[in-house]
Short mmCIF file of C-alpha atoms in Angstrom, two decimals:
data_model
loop_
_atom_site.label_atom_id
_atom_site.label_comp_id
_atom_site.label_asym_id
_atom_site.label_seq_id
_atom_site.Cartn_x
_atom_site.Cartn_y
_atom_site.Cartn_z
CA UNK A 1 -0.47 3.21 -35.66
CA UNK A 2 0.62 6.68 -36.68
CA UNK A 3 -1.71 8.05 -39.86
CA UNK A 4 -4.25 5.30 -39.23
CA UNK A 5 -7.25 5.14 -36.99
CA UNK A 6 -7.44 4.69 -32.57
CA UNK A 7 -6.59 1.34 -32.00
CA UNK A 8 -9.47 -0.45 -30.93
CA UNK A 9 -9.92 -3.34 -28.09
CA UNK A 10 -10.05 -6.02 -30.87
CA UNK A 11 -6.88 -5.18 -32.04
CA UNK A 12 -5.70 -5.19 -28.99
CA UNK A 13 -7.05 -9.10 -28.37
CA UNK A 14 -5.38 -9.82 -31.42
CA UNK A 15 -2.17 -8.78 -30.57
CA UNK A 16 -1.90 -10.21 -27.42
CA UNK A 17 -3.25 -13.82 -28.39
CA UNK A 18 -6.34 -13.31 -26.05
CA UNK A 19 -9.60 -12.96 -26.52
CA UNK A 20 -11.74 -9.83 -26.45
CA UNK A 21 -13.35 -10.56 -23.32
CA UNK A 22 -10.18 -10.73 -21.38
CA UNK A 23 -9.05 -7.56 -22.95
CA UNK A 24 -11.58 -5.88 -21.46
CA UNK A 25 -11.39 -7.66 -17.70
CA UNK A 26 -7.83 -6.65 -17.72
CA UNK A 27 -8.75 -3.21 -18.54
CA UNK A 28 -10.88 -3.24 -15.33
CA UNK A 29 -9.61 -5.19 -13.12
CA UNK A 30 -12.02 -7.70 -13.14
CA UNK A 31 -10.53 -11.22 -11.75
CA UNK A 32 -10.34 -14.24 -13.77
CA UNK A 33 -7.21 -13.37 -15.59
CA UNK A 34 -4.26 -15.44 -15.57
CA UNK A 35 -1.08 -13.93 -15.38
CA UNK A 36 0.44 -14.80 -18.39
CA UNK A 37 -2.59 -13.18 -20.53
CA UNK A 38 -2.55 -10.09 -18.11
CA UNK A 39 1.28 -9.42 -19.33
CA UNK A 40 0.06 -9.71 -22.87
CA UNK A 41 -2.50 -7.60 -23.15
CA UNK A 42 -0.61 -4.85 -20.84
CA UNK A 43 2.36 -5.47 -23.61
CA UNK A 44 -0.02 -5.12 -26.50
CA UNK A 45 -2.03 -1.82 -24.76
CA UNK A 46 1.77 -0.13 -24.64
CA UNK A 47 2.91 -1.32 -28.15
CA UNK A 48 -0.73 0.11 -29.64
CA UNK A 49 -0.90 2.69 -27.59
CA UNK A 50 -4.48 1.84 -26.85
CA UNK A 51 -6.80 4.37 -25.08
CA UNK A 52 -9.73 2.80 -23.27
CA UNK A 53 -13.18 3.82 -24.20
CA UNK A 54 -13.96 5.20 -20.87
CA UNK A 55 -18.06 5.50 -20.75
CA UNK A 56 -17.34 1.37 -21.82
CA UNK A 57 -15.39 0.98 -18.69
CA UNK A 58 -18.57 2.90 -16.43
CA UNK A 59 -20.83 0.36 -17.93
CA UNK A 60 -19.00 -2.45 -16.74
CA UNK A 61 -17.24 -1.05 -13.57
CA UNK A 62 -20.49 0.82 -12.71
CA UNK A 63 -18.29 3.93 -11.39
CA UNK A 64 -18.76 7.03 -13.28
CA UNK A 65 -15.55 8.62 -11.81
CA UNK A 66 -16.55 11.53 -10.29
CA UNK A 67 -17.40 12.90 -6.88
CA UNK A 68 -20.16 15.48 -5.88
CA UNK A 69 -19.58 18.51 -3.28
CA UNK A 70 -22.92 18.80 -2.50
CA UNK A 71 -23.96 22.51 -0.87
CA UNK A 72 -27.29 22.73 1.57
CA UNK A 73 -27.63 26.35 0.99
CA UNK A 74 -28.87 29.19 -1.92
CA UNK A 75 -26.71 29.90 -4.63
CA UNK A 76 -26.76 33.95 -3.55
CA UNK A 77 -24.79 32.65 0.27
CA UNK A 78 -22.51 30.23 -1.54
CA UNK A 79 -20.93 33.15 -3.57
CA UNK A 80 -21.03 35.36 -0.66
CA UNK A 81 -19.78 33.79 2.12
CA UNK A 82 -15.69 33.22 1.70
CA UNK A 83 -16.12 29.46 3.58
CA UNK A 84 -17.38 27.38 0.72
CA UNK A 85 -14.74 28.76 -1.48
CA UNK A 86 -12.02 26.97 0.63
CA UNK A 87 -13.75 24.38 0.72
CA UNK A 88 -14.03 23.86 -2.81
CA UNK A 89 -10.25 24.50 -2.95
CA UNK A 90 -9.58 21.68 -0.20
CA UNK A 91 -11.97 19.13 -2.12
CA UNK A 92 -10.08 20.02 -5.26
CA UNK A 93 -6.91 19.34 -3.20
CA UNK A 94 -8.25 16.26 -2.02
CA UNK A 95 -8.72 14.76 -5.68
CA UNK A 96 -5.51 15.45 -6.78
CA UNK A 97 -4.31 12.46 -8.65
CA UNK A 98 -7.64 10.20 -8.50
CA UNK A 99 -8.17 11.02 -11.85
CA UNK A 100 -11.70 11.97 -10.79
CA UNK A 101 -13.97 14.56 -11.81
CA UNK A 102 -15.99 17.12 -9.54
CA UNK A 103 -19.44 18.00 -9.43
CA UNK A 104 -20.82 21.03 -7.48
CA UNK A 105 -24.51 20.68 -6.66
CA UNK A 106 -26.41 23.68 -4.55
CA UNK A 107 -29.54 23.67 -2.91
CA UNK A 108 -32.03 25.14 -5.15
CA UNK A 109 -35.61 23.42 -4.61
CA UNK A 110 -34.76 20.68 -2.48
CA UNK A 111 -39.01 19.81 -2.52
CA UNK A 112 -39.13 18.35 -6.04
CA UNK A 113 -36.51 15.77 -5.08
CA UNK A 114 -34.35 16.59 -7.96
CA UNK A 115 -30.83 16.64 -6.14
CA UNK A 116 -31.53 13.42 -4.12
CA UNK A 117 -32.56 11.80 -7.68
CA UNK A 118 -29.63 12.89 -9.51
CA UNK A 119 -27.38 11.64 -6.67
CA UNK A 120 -28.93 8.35 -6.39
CA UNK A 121 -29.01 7.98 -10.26
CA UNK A 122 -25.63 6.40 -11.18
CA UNK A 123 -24.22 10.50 -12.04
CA UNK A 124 -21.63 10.49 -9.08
CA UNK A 125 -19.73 7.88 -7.50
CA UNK A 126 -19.98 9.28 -3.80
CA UNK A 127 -21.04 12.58 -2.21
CA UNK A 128 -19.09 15.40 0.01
CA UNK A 129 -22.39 17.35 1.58
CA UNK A 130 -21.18 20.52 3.25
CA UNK A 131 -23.60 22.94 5.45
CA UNK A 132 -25.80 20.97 6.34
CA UNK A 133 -29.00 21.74 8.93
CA UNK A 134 -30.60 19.74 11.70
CA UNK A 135 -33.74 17.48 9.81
CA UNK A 136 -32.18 17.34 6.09
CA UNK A 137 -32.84 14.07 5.12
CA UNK A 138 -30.23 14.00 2.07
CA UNK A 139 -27.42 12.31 3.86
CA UNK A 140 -29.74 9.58 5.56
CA UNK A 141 -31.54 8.74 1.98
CA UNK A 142 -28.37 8.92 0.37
CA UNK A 143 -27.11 5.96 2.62
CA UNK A 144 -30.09 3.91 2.47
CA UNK A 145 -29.41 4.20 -1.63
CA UNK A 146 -26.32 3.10 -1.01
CA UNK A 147 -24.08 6.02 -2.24
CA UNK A 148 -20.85 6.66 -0.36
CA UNK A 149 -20.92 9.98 1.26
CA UNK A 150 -19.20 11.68 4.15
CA UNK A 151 -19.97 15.22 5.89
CA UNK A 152 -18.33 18.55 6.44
CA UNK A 153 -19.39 19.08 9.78
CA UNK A 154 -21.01 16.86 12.37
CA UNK A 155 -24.59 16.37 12.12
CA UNK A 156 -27.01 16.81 14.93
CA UNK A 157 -29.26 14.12 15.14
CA UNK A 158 -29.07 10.10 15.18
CA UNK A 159 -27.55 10.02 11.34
CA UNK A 160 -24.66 7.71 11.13
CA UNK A 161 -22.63 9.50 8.49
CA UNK A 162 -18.92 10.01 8.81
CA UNK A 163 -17.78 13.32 8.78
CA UNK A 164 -14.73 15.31 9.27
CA UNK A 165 -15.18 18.62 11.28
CA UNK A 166 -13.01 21.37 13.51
CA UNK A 167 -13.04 21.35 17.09
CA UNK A 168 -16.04 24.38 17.41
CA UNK A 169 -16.26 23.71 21.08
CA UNK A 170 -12.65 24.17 22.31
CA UNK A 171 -12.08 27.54 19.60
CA UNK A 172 -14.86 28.86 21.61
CA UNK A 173 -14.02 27.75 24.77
CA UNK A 174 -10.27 29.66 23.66
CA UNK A 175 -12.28 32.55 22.35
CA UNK A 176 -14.10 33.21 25.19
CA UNK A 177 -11.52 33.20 28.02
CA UNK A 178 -9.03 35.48 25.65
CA UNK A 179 -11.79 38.33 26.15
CA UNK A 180 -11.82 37.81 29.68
CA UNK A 181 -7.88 37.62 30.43
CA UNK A 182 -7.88 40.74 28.00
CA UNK A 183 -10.22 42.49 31.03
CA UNK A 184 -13.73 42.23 29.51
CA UNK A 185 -16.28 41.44 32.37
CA UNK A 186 -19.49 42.42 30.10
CA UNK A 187 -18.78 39.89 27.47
CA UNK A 188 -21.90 38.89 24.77
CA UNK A 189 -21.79 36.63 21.76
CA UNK A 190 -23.62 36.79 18.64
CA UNK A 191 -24.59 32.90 17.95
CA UNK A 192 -24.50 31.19 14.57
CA UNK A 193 -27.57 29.16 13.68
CA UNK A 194 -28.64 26.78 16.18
CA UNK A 195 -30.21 24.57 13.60
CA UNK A 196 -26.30 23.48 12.10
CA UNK A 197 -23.53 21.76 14.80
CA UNK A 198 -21.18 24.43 14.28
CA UNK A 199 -23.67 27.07 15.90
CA UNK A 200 -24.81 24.61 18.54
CA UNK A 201 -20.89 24.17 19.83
CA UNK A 202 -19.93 27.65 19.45
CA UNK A 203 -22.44 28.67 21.81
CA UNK A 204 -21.74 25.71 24.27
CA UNK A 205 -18.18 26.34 24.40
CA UNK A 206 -18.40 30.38 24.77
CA UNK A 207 -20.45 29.75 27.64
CA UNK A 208 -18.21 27.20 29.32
CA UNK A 209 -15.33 30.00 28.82
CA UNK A 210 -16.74 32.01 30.57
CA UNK A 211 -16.52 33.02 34.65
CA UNK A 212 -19.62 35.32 34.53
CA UNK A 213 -23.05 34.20 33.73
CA UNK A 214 -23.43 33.96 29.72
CA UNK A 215 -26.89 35.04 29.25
CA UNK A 216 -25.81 38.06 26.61
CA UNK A 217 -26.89 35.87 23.53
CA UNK A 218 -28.20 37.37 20.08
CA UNK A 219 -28.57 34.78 17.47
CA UNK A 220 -27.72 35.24 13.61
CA UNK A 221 -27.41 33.54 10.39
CA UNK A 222 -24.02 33.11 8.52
CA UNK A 223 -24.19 37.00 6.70
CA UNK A 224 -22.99 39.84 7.44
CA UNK A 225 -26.32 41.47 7.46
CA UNK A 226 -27.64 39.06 10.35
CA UNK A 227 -24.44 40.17 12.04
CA UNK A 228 -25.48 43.87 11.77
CA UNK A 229 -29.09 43.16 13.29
CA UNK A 230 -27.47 40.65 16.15
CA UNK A 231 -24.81 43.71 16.85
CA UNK A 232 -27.99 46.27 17.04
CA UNK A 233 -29.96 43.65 19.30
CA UNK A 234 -27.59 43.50 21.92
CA UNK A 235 -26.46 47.13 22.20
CA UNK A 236 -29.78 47.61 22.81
CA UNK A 237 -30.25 45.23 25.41
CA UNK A 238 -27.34 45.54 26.91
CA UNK A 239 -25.57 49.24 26.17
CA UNK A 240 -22.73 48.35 28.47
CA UNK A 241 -21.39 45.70 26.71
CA UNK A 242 -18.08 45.65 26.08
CA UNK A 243 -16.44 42.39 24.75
CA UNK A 244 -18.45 40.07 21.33
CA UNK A 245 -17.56 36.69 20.08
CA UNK A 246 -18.92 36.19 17.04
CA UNK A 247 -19.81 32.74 15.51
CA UNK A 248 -18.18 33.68 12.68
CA UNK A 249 -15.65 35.96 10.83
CA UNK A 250 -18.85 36.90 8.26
CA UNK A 251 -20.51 37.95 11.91
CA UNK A 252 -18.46 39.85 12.98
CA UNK A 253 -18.08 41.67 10.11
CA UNK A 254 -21.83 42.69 10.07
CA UNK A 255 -20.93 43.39 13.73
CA UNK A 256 -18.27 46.01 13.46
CA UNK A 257 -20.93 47.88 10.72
CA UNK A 258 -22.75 48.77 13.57
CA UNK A 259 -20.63 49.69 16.00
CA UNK A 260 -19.26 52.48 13.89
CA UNK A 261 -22.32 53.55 13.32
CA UNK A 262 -23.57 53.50 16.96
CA UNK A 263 -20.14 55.28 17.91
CA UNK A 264 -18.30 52.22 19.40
CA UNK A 265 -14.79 52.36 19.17
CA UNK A 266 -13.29 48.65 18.33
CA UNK A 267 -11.07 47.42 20.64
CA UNK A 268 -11.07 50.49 22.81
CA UNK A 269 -15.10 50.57 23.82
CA UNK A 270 -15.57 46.97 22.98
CA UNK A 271 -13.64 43.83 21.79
CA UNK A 272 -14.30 41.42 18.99
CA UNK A 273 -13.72 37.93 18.51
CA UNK A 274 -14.33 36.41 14.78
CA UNK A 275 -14.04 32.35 13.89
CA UNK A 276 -12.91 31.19 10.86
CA UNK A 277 -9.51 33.39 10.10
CA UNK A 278 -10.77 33.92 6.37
CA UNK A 279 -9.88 36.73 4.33
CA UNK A 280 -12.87 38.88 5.77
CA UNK A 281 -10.70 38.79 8.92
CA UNK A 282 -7.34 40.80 7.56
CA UNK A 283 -9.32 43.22 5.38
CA UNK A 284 -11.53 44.65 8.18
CA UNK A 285 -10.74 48.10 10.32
CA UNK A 286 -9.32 46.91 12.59
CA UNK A 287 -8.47 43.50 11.35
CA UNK A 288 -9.96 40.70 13.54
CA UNK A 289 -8.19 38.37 16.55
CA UNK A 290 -10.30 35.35 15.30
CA UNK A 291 -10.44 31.44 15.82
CA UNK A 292 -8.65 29.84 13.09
CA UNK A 293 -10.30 26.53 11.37
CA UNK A 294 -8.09 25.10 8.40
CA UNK A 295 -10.81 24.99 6.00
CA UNK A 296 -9.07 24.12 3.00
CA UNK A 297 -7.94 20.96 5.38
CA UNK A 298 -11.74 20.40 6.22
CA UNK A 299 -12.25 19.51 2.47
CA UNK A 300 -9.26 17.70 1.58
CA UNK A 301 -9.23 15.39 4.89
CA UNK A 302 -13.02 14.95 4.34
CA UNK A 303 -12.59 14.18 0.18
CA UNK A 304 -10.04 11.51 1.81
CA UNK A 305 -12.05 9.80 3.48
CA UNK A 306 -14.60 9.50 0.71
CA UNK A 307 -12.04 8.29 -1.55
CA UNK A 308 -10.61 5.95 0.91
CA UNK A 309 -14.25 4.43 0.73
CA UNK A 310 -14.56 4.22 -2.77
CA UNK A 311 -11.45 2.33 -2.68
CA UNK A 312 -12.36 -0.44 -0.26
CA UNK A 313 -10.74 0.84 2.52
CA UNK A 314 -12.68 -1.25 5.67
CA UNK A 315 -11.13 0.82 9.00
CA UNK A 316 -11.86 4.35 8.73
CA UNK A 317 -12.32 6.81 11.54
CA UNK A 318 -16.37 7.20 11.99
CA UNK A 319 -15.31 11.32 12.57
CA UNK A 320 -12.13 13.25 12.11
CA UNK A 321 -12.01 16.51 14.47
CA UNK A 322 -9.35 19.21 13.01
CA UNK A 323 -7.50 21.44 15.70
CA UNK A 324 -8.35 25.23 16.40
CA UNK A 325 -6.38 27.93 17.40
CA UNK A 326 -6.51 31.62 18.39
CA UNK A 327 -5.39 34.39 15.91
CA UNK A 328 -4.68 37.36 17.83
CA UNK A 329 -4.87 41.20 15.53
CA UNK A 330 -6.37 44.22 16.29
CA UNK A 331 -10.17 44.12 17.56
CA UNK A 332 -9.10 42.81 21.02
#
């Protein structure tokens, strides 16, 4: 075929003896194919050196070969906030070899519907929604339209969506008792959001850590700003403080703005705890002891399980909870 045109599927049919209807179900793997006329029209594809017409395929297989990672927050947080770019590079991971394309959706204006009509639309095959807060309705409506998705992160609330998430509870739990056996006695934490699981557990499992009563709470977003007020809140409430866990490495970094500006010398007047381990946690002064989540792993094992549903796969864990551990540097 060299110096002529793409073969096409009827000259495919005619090379293989077949009709050009069973071209195409061999193509796609549609049943009703015997054999004999299966090993034909694979020998004639090879010999032709056919190509198939891939938007034909979608309209007959209905699968548009590509995935959506699917982002509950602003655009300006997204970039900010080193977490979501692991997780891109884990979902990437993940479709390694599918064949499969990726497309990143971000919460913009979630009122005019737009993202939930695009999802449901026939554009995406399934859905990886990451960041997600208590009362979305996305993953809920995106069941009902019968759209395979699966969750970073557990959801809070009675929606039955699989998701894949790391064990918050027990890195807290970890976090929490290493400021204690390290001599801390006034220990606070600065909370994540209490509107997302991750925030909820943190909390739960600092406070089972700990011996003393865990009422120093301050509460802050995912931002290093937030971490900064939360840091300011509780020096101010309680001056004496002198160990922080902080829901997050982004926290904490907003945390240790403030203490150097109120004076407070890190680990010497007070110790910090981070979670995450991301970069922001080796290029601080003095680099963080943090809780270490595989986030990279978060995306590939929950683009996995997606996959494994668009494939058919009937026994799949409803959750998948990833191990933590404790990083140990500088700020404790």
């Amino acid at each position: 075929m060299r110096g002529s045109q793409a073969p096409t599927l009827e000259a495919v049919a005619r090379a293989a003896g077949v009709s050009r209807s069973t071209v195409s179900r061999v193509i796609n793997n549609l049943p009703g194919v015997s054999k004999r006329a299966k090993l034909a029209v694979d020998r004639a594809i090879a010999e032709l050196r056919y190509v198939p017409n891939q938007a034909a395929r979608n309209l007959v297989t209905r699968r548009t070969n590509s995935i959506a990672l699917v982002v509950s927050e602003r655009g300006d947080r997204v970039f900010s906030d080193p977490f979501f770019a692991k997780i891109l590079r884990g979902v990437y991971a993940g479709m390694a070899g599918s064949r499969r394309q990726l497309v990143l959706l971000m919460d913009q204006d979630r009122d005019d519907g737009a993202l939930e009509a695009y999802l449901c639309g026939g554009h995406v095959d399934g859905a990886v929604v990451v960041s997600l807060h208590r009362g979305d309705p996305l993953p809920a409506r995106l069941v009902e339209a019968g759209l395979p998705v699966v969750l970073v992160g557990r959801p809070l609330g009675e929606v039955k969506v699989p998701y894949v998430d790391s064990d918050n509870f027990t890195g807290a739990v970890t976090a929490a008792r290493h400021l204690v056996s390290s001599g801390r006695r006034r220990i606070a934490t600065i909370a994540g959001p209490q509107d997302m699981a991750a925030g909820v557990d943190r909390l739960n499992g600092w406070q089972a850590g700990m011996v003393e009563p865990a009422d120093r709470i301050a509460y802050s977003d995912f931002s290093v700003d937030g971490g900064a007020r939360a840091m300011a809140e509780l020096l101010d409430r309680y001056p004496d403080t002198d160990g922080v866990f902080a829901a997050a490495d982004i926290i904490a970094v907003g945390a240790l703005r403030t203490l150097a500006e109120r004076g407070k010398r890190v680990p010497d007047d007070l110790a910090l705890v981070g979670f995450d381990d991301s970069v922001l946690a080796t290029t601080t002064a003095p680099q963080l002891t943090t809780v270490r989540q595989d986030v990279e792993e978060l995306g590939r094992t929950t683009t996995w399980h997606l996959l494994a549903q668009l494939a058919g796969e009937q026994v799949l864990p409803p959750s998948v909870l990833l191990p933590t551990e404790l990083v140990q540097r500088s700020s404790t």
